[in-house]
CSV table of C-alpha atoms and ligand atoms in Angstrom, one decimal:
chain,number,residue,atom,x,y,z
A,1,UNK,CA,-0.1,0.0,0.0
A,2,UNK,CA,1.1,3.5,-1.0
A,3,UNK,CA,0.9,6.3,1.7
A,4,UNK,CA,1.7,10.0,1.0
A,5,UNK,CA,2.8,11.8,4.2
A,6,UNK,CA,2.2,15.8,4.7
A,7,UNK,CA,3.1,18.2,6.8
A,8,UNK,CA,0.0,17.4,9.0
A,9,UNK,CA,0.2,14.0,9.4
A,10,UNK,CA,3.7,14.5,11.4
A,11,UNK,CA,1.6,15.6,14.1
A,12,UNK,CA,-0.7,12.4,14.0
A,13,UNK,CA,-0.1,8.4,15.6
A,14,UNK,CA,0.6,6.5,18.1
A,15,UNK,CA,3.8,7.9,19.2
A,16,UNK,CA,3.5,11.8,18.9
A,17,UNK,CA,5.8,13.1,21.6
A,18,UNK,CA,3.2,15.5,23.5
A,19,UNK,CA,5.2,18.0,26.3
A,20,UNK,CA,5.3,21.6,27.2
A,21,UNK,CA,8.2,22.0,24.2
A,22,UNK,CA,5.7,20.1,21.8
A,23,UNK,CA,2.2,21.4,21.9
A,24,UNK,CA,-0.9,19.1,20.6
A,25,UNK,CA,-1.4,20.6,17.1
A,26,UNK,CA,-4.3,19.1,15.9
A,27,UNK,CA,-7.6,18.5,17.8
A,28,UNK,CA,-8.5,14.8,18.2
A,29,UNK,CA,-10.8,13.0,15.8
A,30,UNK,CA,-13.4,12.0,17.7
A,31,UNK,CA,-13.9,9.1,15.4
A,32,UNK,CA,-11.2,7.7,17.0
A,33,UNK,CA,-12.3,7.5,20.6
A,34,UNK,CA,-15.1,5.2,22.2
A,35,UNK,CA,-16.6,4.9,25.6
A,36,UNK,CA,-14.1,2.9,28.1
A,37,UNK,CA,-17.0,0.5,28.8
A,38,UNK,CA,-20.8,0.3,29.6
A,39,UNK,CA,-20.0,1.5,33.1
A,40,UNK,CA,-17.8,3.9,32.6
A,41,UNK,CA,-19.3,5.5,29.5
A,42,UNK,CA,-18.2,8.8,30.3
A,43,UNK,CA,-15.4,8.4,30.0
A,44,UNK,CA,-13.7,8.6,26.3
A,45,UNK,CA,-10.5,6.8,25.1
A,46,UNK,CA,-9.1,5.7,21.9
A,47,UNK,CA,-10.8,2.9,20.2
A,48,UNK,CA,-7.7,1.1,19.2
A,49,UNK,CA,-5.9,1.8,23.0
A,50,UNK,CA,-9.2,0.6,24.3
A,51,UNK,CA,-8.7,-2.9,22.5
A,52,UNK,CA,-5.5,-3.5,24.0
A,53,UNK,CA,-6.4,-2.3,27.3
A,54,UNK,CA,-9.5,-4.4,27.6
A,55,UNK,CA,-7.7,-7.3,26.9
A,56,UNK,CA,-4.5,-6.7,29.3
A,57,UNK,CA,-7.2,-6.4,32.4
A,58,UNK,CA,-8.8,-9.4,31.3
A,59,UNK,CA,-5.6,-11.1,31.3
A,60,UNK,CA,-4.8,-10.2,34.4
A,61,UNK,CA,-8.4,-10.6,35.8
A,62,UNK,CA,-8.4,-7.2,37.2
A,63,UNK,CA,-12.3,-7.5,37.6
A,64,UNK,CA,-13.4,-4.2,39.0
A,65,UNK,CA,-10.5,-4.0,41.0
A,66,UNK,CA,-8.7,-1.4,38.2
A,67,UNK,CA,-11.1,1.6,37.2
A,68,UNK,CA,-10.4,4.3,35.0
A,69,UNK,CA,-10.4,7.8,36.2
A,70,UNK,CA,-9.6,10.2,33.4
A,71,UNK,CA,-9.3,9.4,29.7
A,72,UNK,CA,-9.6,11.8,26.8
A,73,UNK,CA,-10.0,15.1,27.6
A,74,UNK,CA,-10.9,18.6,25.3
A,75,UNK,CA,-8.6,21.6,25.4
A,76,UNK,CA,-11.6,23.1,27.1
A,77,UNK,CA,-11.9,20.2,29.8
A,78,UNK,CA,-7.8,20.5,30.3
A,79,UNK,CA,-8.2,24.0,30.9
A,80,UNK,CA,-11.2,23.8,33.7
A,81,UNK,CA,-8.3,20.9,35.2
A,82,UNK,CA,-5.3,23.3,35.4
A,83,UNK,CA,-7.5,26.3,36.6
A,84,UNK,CA,-9.7,24.1,39.5
A,85,UNK,CA,-6.3,22.5,40.5
A,86,UNK,CA,-4.9,26.1,40.5
A,87,UNK,CA,-7.6,27.1,43.0
A,88,UNK,CA,-8.0,24.6,45.0
A,89,UNK,CA,-4.5,22.9,45.3
A,90,UNK,CA,-2.4,26.2,44.2
A,91,UNK,CA,0.5,26.8,41.7
A,92,UNK,CA,3.1,24.6,43.1
A,93,UNK,CA,1.0,21.6,42.9
A,94,UNK,CA,-0.6,22.2,40.1
A,95,UNK,CA,2.6,22.9,37.8
A,96,UNK,CA,3.7,19.3,39.2
A,97,UNK,CA,0.9,16.9,38.5
A,98,UNK,CA,-1.4,18.9,35.8
A,99,UNK,CA,0.1,19.4,32.3
A,100,UNK,CA,-0.6,23.0,30.6
A,101,UNK,CA,-3.7,23.0,28.1
A,102,UNK,CA,-2.0,21.6,24.5
A,103,UNK,CA,0.5,19.7,26.6
A,104,UNK,CA,-1.3,16.8,27.9
A,105,UNK,CA,-1.7,13.5,26.5
A,106,UNK,CA,-4.9,13.4,27.6
A,107,UNK,CA,-6.0,15.5,24.8
A,108,UNK,CA,-5.0,12.8,22.3
A,109,UNK,CA,-7.0,10.3,23.5
A,110,UNK,CA,-3.9,8.1,24.0
A,111,UNK,CA,-3.5,8.8,27.6
A,112,UNK,CA,-5.3,7.3,30.5
A,113,UNK,CA,-5.4,7.7,34.0
A,114,UNK,CA,-6.0,4.0,36.1
A,115,UNK,CA,-6.9,4.0,39.9
A,116,UNK,CA,-7.0,1.1,42.2
A,117,UNK,CA,-10.8,0.7,43.1
A,118,UNK,CA,-10.6,1.3,47.1
A,119,UNK,CA,-12.5,3.8,48.6
A,120,UNK,CA,-12.8,7.2,47.5
A,121,UNK,CA,-10.6,8.0,44.4
A,122,UNK,CA,-8.6,11.2,44.1
A,123,UNK,CA,-9.2,12.7,40.6
A,124,UNK,CA,-6.2,13.8,40.3
A,125,UNK,CA,-3.4,11.5,42.0
A,126,UNK,CA,-5.5,7.8,42.1
A,127,UNK,CA,-3.8,5.3,44.0
A,128,UNK,CA,-2.1,2.8,41.6
A,129,UNK,CA,1.0,1.0,43.6
A,130,UNK,CA,3.8,-0.6,42.5
A,131,UNK,CA,2.0,-4.1,44.2
A,132,UNK,CA,-1.1,-6.8,43.5
A,133,UNK,CA,-3.1,-6.2,40.9
A,134,UNK,CA,-1.4,-2.5,39.8
A,135,UNK,CA,1.9,-4.2,39.2
A,136,UNK,CA,0.3,-7.2,37.3
A,137,UNK,CA,-1.2,-4.7,34.8
A,138,UNK,CA,2.3,-3.1,34.4
A,139,UNK,CA,4.1,-6.2,33.6
A,140,UNK,CA,1.7,-7.5,31.2
A,141,UNK,CA,0.7,-3.8,29.7
A,142,UNK,CA,4.3,-2.8,27.7
A,143,UNK,CA,3.7,-6.3,26.1
A,144,UNK,CA,0.4,-4.5,24.9
A,145,UNK,CA,1.8,-1.3,23.7
A,146,UNK,CA,1.5,0.9,27.4
A,147,UNK,CA,4.1,3.1,29.0
A,148,UNK,CA,4.4,4.4,32.3
A,149,UNK,CA,4.8,7.9,31.1
A,150,UNK,CA,5.8,9.7,34.4
A,151,UNK,CA,8.4,8.1,36.4
A,152,UNK,CA,10.3,9.6,39.1
A,153,UNK,CA,14.0,9.3,37.7
A,154,UNK,CA,12.8,11.2,34.7
A,155,UNK,CA,11.0,14.3,35.9
A,156,UNK,CA,13.8,16.4,35.2
A,157,UNK,CA,13.2,15.4,31.5
A,158,UNK,CA,9.5,15.2,31.4
A,159,UNK,CA,8.8,18.3,34.2
A,160,UNK,CA,6.0,16.4,35.3
A,161,UNK,CA,6.3,14.7,38.7
A,162,UNK,CA,5.9,11.1,38.9
A,163,UNK,CA,2.4,9.7,38.3
A,164,UNK,CA,2.4,6.1,38.5
A,165,UNK,CA,-1.3,6.1,37.6
A,166,UNK,CA,-0.9,7.3,33.9
A,167,UNK,CA,-0.2,5.4,31.3
A,168,UNK,CA,0.4,6.4,27.4
A,169,UNK,CA,-0.4,4.1,24.6
A,170,UNK,CA,2.5,4.0,22.2
A,171,UNK,CA,1.7,0.9,20.8
A,172,UNK,CA,4.3,-2.6,20.6
A,173,UNK,CA,7.0,-3.3,20.2
A,174,UNK,CA,7.6,0.4,21.6
A,175,UNK,CA,6.1,-0.2,24.9
A,176,UNK,CA,8.7,-2.7,25.9
A,177,UNK,CA,11.8,-1.4,24.4
A,178,UNK,CA,11.1,1.7,26.2
A,179,UNK,CA,10.3,-0.2,29.6
A,180,UNK,CA,13.4,-2.7,29.3
A,181,UNK,CA,15.9,0.2,28.3
A,182,UNK,CA,14.3,2.2,31.5
A,183,UNK,CA,13.6,5.4,28.9
A,184,UNK,CA,11.0,8.1,28.7
A,185,UNK,CA,9.2,8.8,25.4
A,186,UNK,CA,11.3,12.1,25.1
A,187,UNK,CA,14.6,10.0,25.3
A,188,UNK,CA,13.1,7.4,22.7
A,189,UNK,CA,12.0,9.9,20.4
A,190,UNK,CA,15.5,11.4,20.2
A,191,UNK,CA,17.2,7.9,20.3
A,192,UNK,CA,15.4,7.0,17.3
A,193,UNK,CA,16.6,10.3,15.4
A,194,UNK,CA,20.2,8.9,16.1
A,195,UNK,CA,20.0,5.5,14.9
A,196,UNK,CA,17.6,2.9,13.4
A,197,UNK,CA,17.0,0.2,15.8
A,198,UNK,CA,16.2,-3.5,15.2
A,199,UNK,CA,14.0,-4.9,18.1
A,200,UNK,CA,12.4,-8.2,18.1
A,201,UNK,CA,10.7,-8.8,14.8
A,202,UNK,CA,10.8,-5.0,14.3
A,203,UNK,CA,12.8,-2.5,12.3
A,204,UNK,CA,12.2,1.2,13.8
A,205,UNK,CA,13.3,4.2,12.1
A,206,UNK,CA,12.7,8.1,11.7
A,207,UNK,CA,12.2,9.7,8.4
A,208,UNK,CA,12.8,13.4,8.8
A,209,UNK,CA,10.3,15.6,7.2
A,210,UNK,CA,12.3,18.1,4.5
A,211,UNK,CA,9.5,20.6,3.7
A,212,UNK,CA,8.1,18.0,0.8
A,213,UNK,CA,5.6,15.4,0.6
A,214,UNK,CA,6.8,11.8,1.6
A,215,UNK,CA,5.5,8.7,-0.9
A,216,UNK,CA,5.8,5.4,1.4
A,217,UNK,CA,5.4,1.9,0.4
A,218,UNK,CA,3.8,-0.3,3.3
A,219,UNK,CA,3.6,-3.5,4.0
A,220,UNK,CA,0.7,-4.8,5.9
A,221,UNK,CA,2.3,-5.3,9.0
A,222,UNK,CA,4.2,-1.6,8.7
A,223,UNK,CA,2.9,1.2,10.8
A,224,UNK,CA,3.6,4.6,10.5
A,225,UNK,CA,3.4,7.9,13.3
A,226,UNK,CA,4.3,11.3,13.1
A,227,UNK,CA,6.9,12.5,16.2
A,228,UNK,CA,4.6,15.6,16.6
A,229,UNK,CA,8.3,17.5,16.3
A,230,UNK,CA,10.1,17.1,12.4
A,231,UNK,CA,9.3,14.2,11.2
A,232,UNK,CA,8.2,10.5,11.4
A,233,UNK,CA,8.6,7.0,13.1
A,234,UNK,CA,8.2,3.8,10.7
A,235,UNK,CA,7.8,0.9,12.6
A,236,UNK,CA,8.6,-2.1,9.8
A,237,UNK,CA,7.7,-5.7,10.9
A,238,UNK,CA,10.8,-8.2,9.5
A,239,UNK,CA,8.6,-10.6,7.4
A,240,UNK,CA,10.5,-14.1,7.9
A,241,UNK,CA,10.9,-16.0,4.7
A,242,UNK,CA,8.8,-18.7,4.8
A,243,UNK,CA,9.8,-22.1,3.2
S,1,ZN,ZN1,-2.8,11.4,33.2
């Protein structure tokens, strides 16, 4: 299949980097979203990410022990959360835990905050501890495209305090590579610009956008995403020869 990539495609896909230096450029297409499930039908989430998330939850028999706390947010909703937090919790807390409008991954539909279902659940900082069912979730989730996006040791890079509850869908094998190499999404996007990766059955390469459209031949298992900065990341499944 032939695809033509133009400048606007830089800002779409599972691997877009969203942070204060790389703001969300395009409003998310609501057709890409669906209700989390029948119970939590007020929480919208990316359809493809939700498919994998629900699979992971069933794999670990999470039942109702893990609940969604916050999924997709519109720009207006993010502004409201930011401003409400400023009033209720002050500037220091807000800058640590709430992303600025258009710097929030929640606006992409690819991020979800999950909470352990026990008593009252804090909306900004739900509990998602490093043990029990939550830790089982982390272990399996990296095999299906999810990363714990904001870790303590990466605070100086992400500029967001550790958020044990915030998971970002980036797709497999990226999730597993990021976790196994103990890097954050910022470092991963940087690394790809320097070198092509071969990981498991995948070849992952960066394609810069040089102000003219790019024509690309994709195989059925290939995936192309913008990086939300200056180019694309091609994930190519290495096809093994069949005798
Ligand atoms: Zn979050």
